[in-house]
CSV table of C-alpha atoms (C1' of nucleotides) in Angstrom, one decimal:
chain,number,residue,atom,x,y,z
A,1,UNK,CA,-59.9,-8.7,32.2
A,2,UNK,CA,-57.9,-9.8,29.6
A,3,UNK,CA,-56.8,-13.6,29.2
A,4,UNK,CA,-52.8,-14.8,29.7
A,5,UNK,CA,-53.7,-18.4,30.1
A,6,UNK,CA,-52.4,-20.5,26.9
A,7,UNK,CA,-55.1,-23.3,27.1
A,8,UNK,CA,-53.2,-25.5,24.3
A,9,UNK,CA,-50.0,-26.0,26.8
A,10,UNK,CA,-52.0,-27.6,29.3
A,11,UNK,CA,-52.2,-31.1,28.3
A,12,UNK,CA,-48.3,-31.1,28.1
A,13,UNK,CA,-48.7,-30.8,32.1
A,14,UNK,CA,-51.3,-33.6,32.3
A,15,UNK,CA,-49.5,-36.0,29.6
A,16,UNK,CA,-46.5,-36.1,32.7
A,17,UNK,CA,-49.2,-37.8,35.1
A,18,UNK,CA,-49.4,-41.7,34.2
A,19,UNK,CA,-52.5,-42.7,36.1
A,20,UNK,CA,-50.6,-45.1,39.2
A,21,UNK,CA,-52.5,-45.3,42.8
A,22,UNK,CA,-49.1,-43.8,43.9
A,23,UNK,CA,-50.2,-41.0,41.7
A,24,UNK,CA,-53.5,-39.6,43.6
A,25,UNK,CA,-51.7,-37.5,46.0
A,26,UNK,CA,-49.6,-35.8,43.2
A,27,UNK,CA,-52.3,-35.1,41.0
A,28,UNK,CA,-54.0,-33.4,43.7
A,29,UNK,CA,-51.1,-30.8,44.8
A,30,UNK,CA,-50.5,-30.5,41.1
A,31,UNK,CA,-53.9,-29.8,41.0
A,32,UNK,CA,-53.1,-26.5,43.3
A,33,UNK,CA,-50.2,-25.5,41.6
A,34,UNK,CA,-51.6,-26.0,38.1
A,35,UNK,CA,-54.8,-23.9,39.3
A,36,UNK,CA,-52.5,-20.7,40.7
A,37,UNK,CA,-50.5,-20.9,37.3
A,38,UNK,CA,-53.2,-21.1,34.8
A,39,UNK,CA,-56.7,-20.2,36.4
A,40,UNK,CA,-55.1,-17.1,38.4
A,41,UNK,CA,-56.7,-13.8,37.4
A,42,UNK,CA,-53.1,-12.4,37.3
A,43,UNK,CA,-51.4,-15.7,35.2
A,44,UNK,CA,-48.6,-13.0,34.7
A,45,UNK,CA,-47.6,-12.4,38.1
A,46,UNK,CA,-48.1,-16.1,39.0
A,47,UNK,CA,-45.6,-17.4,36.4
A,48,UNK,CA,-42.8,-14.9,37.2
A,49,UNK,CA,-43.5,-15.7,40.9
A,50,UNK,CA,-43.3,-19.3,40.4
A,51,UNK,CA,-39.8,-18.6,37.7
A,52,UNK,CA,-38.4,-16.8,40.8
A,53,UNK,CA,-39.5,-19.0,43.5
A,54,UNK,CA,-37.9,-21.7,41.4
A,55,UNK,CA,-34.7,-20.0,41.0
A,56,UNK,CA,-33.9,-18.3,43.8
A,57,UNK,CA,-34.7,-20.5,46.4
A,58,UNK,CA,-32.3,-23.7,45.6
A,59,UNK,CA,-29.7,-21.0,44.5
A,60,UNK,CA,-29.5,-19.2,47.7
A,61,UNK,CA,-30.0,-22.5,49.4
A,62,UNK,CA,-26.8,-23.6,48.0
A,63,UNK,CA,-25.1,-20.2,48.8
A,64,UNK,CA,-25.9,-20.5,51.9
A,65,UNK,CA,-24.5,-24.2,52.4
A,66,UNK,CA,-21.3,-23.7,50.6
A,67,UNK,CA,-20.4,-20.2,51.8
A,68,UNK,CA,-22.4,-19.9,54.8
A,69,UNK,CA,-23.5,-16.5,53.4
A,70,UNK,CA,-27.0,-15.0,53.5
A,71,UNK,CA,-28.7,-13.7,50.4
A,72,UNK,CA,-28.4,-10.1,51.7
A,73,UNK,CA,-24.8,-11.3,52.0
A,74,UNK,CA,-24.4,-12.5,48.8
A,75,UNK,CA,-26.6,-10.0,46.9
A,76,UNK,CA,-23.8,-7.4,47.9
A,77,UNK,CA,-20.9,-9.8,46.5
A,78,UNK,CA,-23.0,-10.1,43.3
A,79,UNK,CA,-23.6,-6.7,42.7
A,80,UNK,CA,-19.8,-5.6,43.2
A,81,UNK,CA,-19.0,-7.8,40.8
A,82,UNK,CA,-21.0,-7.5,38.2
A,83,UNK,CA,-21.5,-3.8,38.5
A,84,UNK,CA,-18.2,-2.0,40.1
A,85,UNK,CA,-17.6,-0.3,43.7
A,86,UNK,CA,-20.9,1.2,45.3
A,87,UNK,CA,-21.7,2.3,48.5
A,88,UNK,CA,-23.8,0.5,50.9
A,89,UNK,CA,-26.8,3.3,51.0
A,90,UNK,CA,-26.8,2.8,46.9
A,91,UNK,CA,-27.2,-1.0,47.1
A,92,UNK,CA,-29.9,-0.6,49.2
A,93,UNK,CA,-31.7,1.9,47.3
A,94,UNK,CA,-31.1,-0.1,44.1
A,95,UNK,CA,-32.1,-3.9,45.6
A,96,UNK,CA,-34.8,-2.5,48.0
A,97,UNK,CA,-33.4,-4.4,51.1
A,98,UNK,CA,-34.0,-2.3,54.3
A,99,UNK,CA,-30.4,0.0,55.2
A,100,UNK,CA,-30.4,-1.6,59.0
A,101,UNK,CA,-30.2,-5.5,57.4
A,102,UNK,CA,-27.8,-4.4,54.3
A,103,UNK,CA,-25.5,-2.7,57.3
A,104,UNK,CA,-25.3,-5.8,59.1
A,105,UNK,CA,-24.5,-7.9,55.9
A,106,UNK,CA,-21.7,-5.4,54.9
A,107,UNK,CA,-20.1,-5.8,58.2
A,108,UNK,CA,-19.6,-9.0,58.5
A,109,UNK,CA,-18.6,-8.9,54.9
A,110,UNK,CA,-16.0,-7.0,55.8
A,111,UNK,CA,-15.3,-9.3,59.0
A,112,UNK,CA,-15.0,-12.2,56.6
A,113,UNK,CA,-12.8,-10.0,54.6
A,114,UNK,CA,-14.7,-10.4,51.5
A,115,UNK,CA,-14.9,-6.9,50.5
A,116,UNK,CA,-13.1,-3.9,51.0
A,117,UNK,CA,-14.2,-0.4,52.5
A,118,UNK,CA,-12.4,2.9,51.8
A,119,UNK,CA,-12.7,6.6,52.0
A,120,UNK,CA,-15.1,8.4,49.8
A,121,UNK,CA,-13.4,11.4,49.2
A,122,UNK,CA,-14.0,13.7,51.4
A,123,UNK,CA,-17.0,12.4,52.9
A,124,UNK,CA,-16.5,10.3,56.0
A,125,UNK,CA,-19.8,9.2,56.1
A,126,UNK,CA,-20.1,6.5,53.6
A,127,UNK,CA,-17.6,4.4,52.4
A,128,UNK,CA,-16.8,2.7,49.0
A,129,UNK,CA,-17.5,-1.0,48.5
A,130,UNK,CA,-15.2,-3.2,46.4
A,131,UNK,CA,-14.8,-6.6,46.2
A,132,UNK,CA,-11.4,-8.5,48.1
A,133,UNK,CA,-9.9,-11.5,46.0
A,134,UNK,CA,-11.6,-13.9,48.3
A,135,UNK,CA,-15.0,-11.7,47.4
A,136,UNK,CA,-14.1,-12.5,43.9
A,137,UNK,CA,-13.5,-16.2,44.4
A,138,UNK,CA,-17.0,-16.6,45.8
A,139,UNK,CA,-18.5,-14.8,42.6
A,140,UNK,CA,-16.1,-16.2,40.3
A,141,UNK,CA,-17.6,-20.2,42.3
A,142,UNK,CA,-21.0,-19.1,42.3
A,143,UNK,CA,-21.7,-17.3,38.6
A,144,UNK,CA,-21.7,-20.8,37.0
A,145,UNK,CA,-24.5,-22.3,39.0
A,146,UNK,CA,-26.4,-18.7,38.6
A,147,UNK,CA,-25.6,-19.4,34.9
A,148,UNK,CA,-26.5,-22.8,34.5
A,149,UNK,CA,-29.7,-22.6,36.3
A,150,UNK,CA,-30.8,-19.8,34.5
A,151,UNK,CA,-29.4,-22.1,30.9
A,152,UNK,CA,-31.4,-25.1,32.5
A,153,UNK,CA,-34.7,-22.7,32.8
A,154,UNK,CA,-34.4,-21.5,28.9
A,155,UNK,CA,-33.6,-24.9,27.7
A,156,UNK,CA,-37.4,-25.6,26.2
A,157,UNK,CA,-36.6,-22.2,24.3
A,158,UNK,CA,-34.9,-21.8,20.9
A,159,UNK,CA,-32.8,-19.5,20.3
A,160,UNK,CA,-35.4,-16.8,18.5
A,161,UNK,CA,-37.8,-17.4,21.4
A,162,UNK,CA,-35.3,-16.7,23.9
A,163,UNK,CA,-34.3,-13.2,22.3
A,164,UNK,CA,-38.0,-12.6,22.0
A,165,UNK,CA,-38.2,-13.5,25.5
A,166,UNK,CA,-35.8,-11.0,26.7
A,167,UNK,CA,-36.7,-8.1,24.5
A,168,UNK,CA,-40.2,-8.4,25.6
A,169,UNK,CA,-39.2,-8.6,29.4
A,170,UNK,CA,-36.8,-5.3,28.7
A,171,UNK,CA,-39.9,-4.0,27.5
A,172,UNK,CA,-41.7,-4.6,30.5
A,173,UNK,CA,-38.9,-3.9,33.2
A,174,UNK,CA,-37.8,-1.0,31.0
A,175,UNK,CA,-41.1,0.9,31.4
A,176,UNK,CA,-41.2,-0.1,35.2
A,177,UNK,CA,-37.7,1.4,35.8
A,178,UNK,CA,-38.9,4.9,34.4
A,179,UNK,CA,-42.2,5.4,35.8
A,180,UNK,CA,-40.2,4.8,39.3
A,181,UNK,CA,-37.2,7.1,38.5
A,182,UNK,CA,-39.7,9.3,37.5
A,183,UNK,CA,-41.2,9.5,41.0
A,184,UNK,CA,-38.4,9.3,42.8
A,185,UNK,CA,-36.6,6.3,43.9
A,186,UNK,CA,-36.8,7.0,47.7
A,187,UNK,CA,-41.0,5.9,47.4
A,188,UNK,CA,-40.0,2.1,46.2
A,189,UNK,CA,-41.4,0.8,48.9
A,190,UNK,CA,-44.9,2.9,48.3
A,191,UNK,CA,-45.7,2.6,44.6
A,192,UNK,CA,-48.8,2.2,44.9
B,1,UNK,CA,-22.5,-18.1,27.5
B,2,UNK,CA,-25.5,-16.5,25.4
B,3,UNK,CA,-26.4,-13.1,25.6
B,4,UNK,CA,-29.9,-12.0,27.0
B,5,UNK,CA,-29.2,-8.3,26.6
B,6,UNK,CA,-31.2,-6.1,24.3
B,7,UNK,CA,-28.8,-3.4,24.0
B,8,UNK,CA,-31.0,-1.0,21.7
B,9,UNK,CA,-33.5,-0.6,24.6
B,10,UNK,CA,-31.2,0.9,26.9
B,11,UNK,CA,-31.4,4.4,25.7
B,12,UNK,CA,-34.7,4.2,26.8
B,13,UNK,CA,-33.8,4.5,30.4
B,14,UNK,CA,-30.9,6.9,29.4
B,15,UNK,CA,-33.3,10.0,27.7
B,16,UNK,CA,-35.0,9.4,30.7
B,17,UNK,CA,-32.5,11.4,32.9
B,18,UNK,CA,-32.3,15.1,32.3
B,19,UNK,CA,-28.2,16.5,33.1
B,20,UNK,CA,-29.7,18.7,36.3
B,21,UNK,CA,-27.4,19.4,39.1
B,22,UNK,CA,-30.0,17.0,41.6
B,23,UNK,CA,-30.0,14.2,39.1
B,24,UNK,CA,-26.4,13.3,39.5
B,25,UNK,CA,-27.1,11.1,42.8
B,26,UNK,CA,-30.2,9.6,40.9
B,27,UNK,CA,-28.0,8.5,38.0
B,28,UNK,CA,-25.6,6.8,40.4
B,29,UNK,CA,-28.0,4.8,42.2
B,30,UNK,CA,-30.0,4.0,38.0
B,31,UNK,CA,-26.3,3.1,37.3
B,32,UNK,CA,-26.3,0.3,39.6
B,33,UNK,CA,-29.7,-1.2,38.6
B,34,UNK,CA,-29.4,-0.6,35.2
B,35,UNK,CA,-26.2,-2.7,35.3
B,36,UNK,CA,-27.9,-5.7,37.6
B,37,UNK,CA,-30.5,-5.4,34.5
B,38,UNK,CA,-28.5,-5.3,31.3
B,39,UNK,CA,-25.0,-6.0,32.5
B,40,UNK,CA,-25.7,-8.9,34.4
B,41,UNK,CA,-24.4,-12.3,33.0
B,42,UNK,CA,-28.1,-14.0,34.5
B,43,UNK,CA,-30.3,-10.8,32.9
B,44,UNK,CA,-33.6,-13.4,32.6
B,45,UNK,CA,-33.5,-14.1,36.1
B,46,UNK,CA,-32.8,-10.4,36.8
B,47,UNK,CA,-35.5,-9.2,35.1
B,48,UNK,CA,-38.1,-11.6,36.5
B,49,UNK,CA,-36.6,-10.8,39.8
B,50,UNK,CA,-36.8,-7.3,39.4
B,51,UNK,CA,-40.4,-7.4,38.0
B,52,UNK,CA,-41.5,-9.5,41.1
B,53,UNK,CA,-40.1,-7.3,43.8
B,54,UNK,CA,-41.6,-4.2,42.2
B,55,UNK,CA,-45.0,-6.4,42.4
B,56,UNK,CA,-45.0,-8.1,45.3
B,57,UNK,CA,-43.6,-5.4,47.9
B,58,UNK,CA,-46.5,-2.9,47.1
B,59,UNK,CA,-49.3,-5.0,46.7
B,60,UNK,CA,-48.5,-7.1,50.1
B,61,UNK,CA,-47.3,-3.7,51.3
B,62,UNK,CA,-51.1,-2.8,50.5
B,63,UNK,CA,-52.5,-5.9,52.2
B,64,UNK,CA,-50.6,-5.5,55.4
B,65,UNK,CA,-52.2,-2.2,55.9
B,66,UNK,CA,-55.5,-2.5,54.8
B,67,UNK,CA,-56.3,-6.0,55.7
B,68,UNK,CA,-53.5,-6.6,58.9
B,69,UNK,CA,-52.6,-9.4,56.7
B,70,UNK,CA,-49.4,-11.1,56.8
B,71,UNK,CA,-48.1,-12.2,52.9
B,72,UNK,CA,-48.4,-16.2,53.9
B,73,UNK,CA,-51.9,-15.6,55.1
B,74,UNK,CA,-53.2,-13.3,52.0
B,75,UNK,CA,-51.6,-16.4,49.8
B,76,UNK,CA,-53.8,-19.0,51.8
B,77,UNK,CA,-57.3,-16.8,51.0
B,78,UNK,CA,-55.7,-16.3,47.5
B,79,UNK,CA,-55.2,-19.4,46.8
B,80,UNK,CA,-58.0,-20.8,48.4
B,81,UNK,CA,-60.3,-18.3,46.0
B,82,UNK,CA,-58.2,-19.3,43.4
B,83,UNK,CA,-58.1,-23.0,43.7
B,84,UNK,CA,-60.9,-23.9,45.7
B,85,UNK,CA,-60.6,-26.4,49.1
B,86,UNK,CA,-57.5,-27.7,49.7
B,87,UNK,CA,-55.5,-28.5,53.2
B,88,UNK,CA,-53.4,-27.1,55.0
B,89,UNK,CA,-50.2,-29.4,53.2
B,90,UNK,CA,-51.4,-29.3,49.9
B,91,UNK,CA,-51.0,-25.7,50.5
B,92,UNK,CA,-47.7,-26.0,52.1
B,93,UNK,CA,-46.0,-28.2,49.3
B,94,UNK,CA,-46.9,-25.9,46.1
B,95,UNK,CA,-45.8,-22.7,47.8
B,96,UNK,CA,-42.8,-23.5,49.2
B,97,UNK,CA,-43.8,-22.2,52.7
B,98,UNK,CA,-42.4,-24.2,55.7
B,99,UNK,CA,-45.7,-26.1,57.0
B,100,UNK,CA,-45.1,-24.6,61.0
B,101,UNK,CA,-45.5,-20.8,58.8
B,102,UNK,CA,-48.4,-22.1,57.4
B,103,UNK,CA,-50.1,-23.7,60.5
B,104,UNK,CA,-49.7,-20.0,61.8
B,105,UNK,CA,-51.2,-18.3,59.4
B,106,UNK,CA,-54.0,-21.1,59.1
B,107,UNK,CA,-54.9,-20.6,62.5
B,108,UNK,CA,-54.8,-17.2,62.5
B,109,UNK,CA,-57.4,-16.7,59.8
B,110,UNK,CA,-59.5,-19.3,61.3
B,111,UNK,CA,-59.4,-17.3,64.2
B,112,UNK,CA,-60.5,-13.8,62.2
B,113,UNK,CA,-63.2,-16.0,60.2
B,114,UNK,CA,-61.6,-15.8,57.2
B,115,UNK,CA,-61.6,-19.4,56.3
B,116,UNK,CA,-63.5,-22.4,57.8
B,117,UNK,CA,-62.4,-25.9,58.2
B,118,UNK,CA,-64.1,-29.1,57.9
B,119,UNK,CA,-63.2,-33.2,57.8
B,120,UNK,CA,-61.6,-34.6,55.6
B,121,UNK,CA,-63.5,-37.8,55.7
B,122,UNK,CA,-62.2,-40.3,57.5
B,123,UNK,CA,-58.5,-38.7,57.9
B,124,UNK,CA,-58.9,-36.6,61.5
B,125,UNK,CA,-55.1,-35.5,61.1
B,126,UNK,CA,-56.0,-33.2,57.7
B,127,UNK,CA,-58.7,-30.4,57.4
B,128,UNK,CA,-60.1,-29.3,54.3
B,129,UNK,CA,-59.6,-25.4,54.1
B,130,UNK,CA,-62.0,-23.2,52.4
B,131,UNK,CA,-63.2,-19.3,52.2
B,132,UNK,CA,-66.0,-17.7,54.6
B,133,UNK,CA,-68.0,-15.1,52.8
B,134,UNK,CA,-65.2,-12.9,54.6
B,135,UNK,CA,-62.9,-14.6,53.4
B,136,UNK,CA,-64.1,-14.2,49.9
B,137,UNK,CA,-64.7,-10.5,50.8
B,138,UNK,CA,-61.2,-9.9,51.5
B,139,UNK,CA,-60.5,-11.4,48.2
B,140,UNK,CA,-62.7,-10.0,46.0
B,141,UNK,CA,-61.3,-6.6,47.4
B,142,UNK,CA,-57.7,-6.7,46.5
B,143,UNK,CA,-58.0,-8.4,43.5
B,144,UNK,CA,-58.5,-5.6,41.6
B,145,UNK,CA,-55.3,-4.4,42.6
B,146,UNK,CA,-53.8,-7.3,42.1
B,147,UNK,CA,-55.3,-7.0,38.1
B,148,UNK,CA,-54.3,-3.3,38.1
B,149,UNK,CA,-50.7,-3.4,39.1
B,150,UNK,CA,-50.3,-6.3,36.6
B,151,UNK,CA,-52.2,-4.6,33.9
B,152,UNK,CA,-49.8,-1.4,34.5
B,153,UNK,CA,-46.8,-3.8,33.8
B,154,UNK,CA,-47.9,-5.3,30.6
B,155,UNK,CA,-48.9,-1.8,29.4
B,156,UNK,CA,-46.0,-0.8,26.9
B,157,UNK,CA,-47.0,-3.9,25.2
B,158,UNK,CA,-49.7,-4.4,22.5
B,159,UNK,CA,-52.0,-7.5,22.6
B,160,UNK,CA,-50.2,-9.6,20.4
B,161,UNK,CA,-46.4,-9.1,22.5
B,162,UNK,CA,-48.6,-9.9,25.2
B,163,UNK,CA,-49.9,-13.2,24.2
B,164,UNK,CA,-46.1,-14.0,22.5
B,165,UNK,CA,-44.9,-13.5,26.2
B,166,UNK,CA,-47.3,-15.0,28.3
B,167,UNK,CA,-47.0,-18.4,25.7
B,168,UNK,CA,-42.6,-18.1,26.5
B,169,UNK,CA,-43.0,-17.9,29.9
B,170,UNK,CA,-45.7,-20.8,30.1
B,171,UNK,CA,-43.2,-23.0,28.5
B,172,UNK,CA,-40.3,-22.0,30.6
B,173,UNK,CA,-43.4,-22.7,33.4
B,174,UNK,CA,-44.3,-25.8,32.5
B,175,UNK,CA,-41.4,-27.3,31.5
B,176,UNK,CA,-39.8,-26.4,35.3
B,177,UNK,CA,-43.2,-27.7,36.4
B,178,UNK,CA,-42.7,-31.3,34.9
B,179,UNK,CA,-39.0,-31.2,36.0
B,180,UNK,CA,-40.4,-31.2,39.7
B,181,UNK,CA,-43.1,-33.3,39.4
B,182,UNK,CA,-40.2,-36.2,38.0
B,183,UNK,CA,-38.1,-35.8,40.7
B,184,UNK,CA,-40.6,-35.9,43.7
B,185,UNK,CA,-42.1,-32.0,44.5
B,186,UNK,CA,-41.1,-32.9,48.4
B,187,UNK,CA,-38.1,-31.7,47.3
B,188,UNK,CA,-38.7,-28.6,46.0
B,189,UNK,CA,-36.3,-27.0,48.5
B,190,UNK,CA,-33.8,-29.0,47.3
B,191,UNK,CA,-33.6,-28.7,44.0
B,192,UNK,CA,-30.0,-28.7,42.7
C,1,DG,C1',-54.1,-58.0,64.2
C,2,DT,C1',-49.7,-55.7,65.4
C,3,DC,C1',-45.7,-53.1,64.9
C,4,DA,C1',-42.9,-50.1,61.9
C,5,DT,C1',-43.3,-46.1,58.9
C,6,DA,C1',-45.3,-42.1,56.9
C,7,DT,C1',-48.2,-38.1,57.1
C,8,DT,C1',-50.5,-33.9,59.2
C,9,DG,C1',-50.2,-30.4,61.9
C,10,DT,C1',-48.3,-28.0,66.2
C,11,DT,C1',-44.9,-26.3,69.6
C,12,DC,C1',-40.4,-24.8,70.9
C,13,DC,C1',-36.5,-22.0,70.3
C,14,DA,C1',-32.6,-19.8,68.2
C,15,DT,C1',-32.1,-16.6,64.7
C,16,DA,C1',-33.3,-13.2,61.1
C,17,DT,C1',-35.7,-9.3,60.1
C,18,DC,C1',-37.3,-4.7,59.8
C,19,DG,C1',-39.2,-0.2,61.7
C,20,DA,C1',-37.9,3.4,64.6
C,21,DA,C1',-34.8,6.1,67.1
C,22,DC,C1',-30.2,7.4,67.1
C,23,DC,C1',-25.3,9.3,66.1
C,24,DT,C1',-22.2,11.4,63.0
C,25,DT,C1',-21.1,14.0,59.1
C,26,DT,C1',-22.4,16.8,55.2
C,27,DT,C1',-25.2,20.2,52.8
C,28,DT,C1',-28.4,23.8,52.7
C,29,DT,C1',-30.6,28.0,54.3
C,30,DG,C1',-30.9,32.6,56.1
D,1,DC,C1',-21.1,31.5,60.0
D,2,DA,C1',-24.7,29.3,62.8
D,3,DA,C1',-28.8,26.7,62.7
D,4,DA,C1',-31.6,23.5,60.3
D,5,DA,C1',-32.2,19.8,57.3
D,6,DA,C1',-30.5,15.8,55.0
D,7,DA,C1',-27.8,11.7,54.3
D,8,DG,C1',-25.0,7.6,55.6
D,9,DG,C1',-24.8,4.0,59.0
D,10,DT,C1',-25.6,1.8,63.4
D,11,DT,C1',-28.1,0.2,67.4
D,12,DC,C1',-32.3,-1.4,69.7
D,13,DG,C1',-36.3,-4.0,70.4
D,14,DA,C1',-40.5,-6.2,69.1
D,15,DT,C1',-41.9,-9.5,65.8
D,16,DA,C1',-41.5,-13.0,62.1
D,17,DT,C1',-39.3,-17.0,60.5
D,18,DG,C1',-38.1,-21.6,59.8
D,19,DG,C1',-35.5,-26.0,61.5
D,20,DA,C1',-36.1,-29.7,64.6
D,21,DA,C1',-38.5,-32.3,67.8
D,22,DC,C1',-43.1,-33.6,68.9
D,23,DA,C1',-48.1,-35.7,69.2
D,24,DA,C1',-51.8,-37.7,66.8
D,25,DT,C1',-53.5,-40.2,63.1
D,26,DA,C1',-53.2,-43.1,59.1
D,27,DT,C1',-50.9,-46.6,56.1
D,28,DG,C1',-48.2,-50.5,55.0
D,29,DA,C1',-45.6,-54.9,56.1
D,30,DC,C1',-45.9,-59.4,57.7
DNA sequence: GTCATATTGTTCCATATCGAACCTTTTTTG
DNA sequence: CAAAAAAGGTTCGATATGGAACAATATGAC
């Protein structure tokens, strides 16, 4: 198969290893972690695992210290905010969580008063989603650490790699977005 | 802050929904990923997001069905084929799994003969993991699909946008990687 | 050498999670 | 219009998960 590895950046990994006893143990589990990001078969997959792991983890972390609020949780705040009132059945068809564990984050959303349900029309099955003030406040709180881990993460790019970055990612996500609208949506959980 | 958005791409996704009747629900639910995609003040960490949820869920979809094999315990064989030897808290600390998960999934494929465990030397708390030839098996199986799902991804680009963004994301890799290893990688899960 | 400390891995338990069955409302079909 | 099918949400229950306390071993301090 092809080859993702970039050989030359390697020794920029090793040249942050001075060569103290204390040292041993860390070279070894860098050993691992070096291995799954650069001798993997699928390098691709293993670095925007490791970029997510890397992110999401202290992020939601924090969420969940400051707010007490899961991830489904906040994934629901976050998405009302940044893109308008949706109902609960189209955040779960857009983020992939399971309806049962999105239903029980909405409630107690609602419980906490952080959002806002009210009549769709006619239809009195679903409800529309919008964010309360207080909903707001806990984006409006939360959007700068997003921000400035995401800032922190692109800081060894200029500013031409970072575009190039992006526009080669939309390219990516882009062509993964159509082949599954193309399919139907409903089959996420089976592409196959 | 900057903006990561590539707004020429998005007609791309747009020509790619017909006006039928049926396709108005469709466009709804597209509405609200497109917007976590391109309307999203941290789009990097949305797309990387995106592209490992519509990696990981089928593939370890795949593995749960055809191999009974929970994620953790694929990642052990994986890694373990990968990486050669290593034990079980080697394994622990560069995947972020809580060491208790681990010592489940450990056990479990020691108990299906997937891996085999022997001294570490002198140390009788620590076991050096590595792959039976069933073990390997398993391996050797999915990894193809592992290749091919990746491969699919990185399709709409040609060789030379691959190699630009495999090199971007190795330095937004490595230079997280460093981070970690400066501040002590015990503390992955706290990272701030 | 001996005691304090750190490391490896396991067990316990409270909670989170997700598939499946379910209820209600809406839409489609004949 | 009645019956069937579909869609939105909720409830239930078996399983997975991860934090905390634990036992066993190894390392370090003195």
């Amino acid at each position: 198969m092809e080859q993702y590895d970039v050989p030359e950046m390697r020794p920029q990994i090793e040249d942050a290893a001075p060569a103290g006893e204390e040292m041993l143990d860390r070279r070894r589990l860098d050993a691992l972690t070096e291995a799954r990001l650069w001798r993997n078969p699928c390098g691709f997959a293993a670095r925007f695992n490791y970029l997510a792991l890397r992110y999401n983890v202290p992020l939601y972390g924090w969420v969940k210290e400051r707010f007490d609020l899961s991830r489904i949780e906040f994934v629901v705040i976050y998405n009302l905010a940044v893109a308008g009132p949706f109902t609960a059945s189209e955040i779960a068809s857009s983020t992939a969580f399971p309806k049962n564990t999105l239903s029980r984050a909405v409630n107690r959303l609602l419980k906490l008063g952080l959002i806002h349900a009210e009549a769709n029309g006619g239809d009195r099955r679903a409800k529309i989603l919008s964010l309360t003030p207080a909903g707001r406040a806990i984006y409006d709180e939360a959007l700068p650490r997003f921000e400035g881990l995401e800032k922190e993460m692109l800081a060894p790019l200029n500013l031409v790699e970072r575009e190039m970055l992006s526009m080669l990612l939309a390219k990516v996500v882009v062509s993964m977005f159509k082949a599954d609208a193309s399919e139907g949506a409903a089959d996420l959980a089976e592409v196959d």
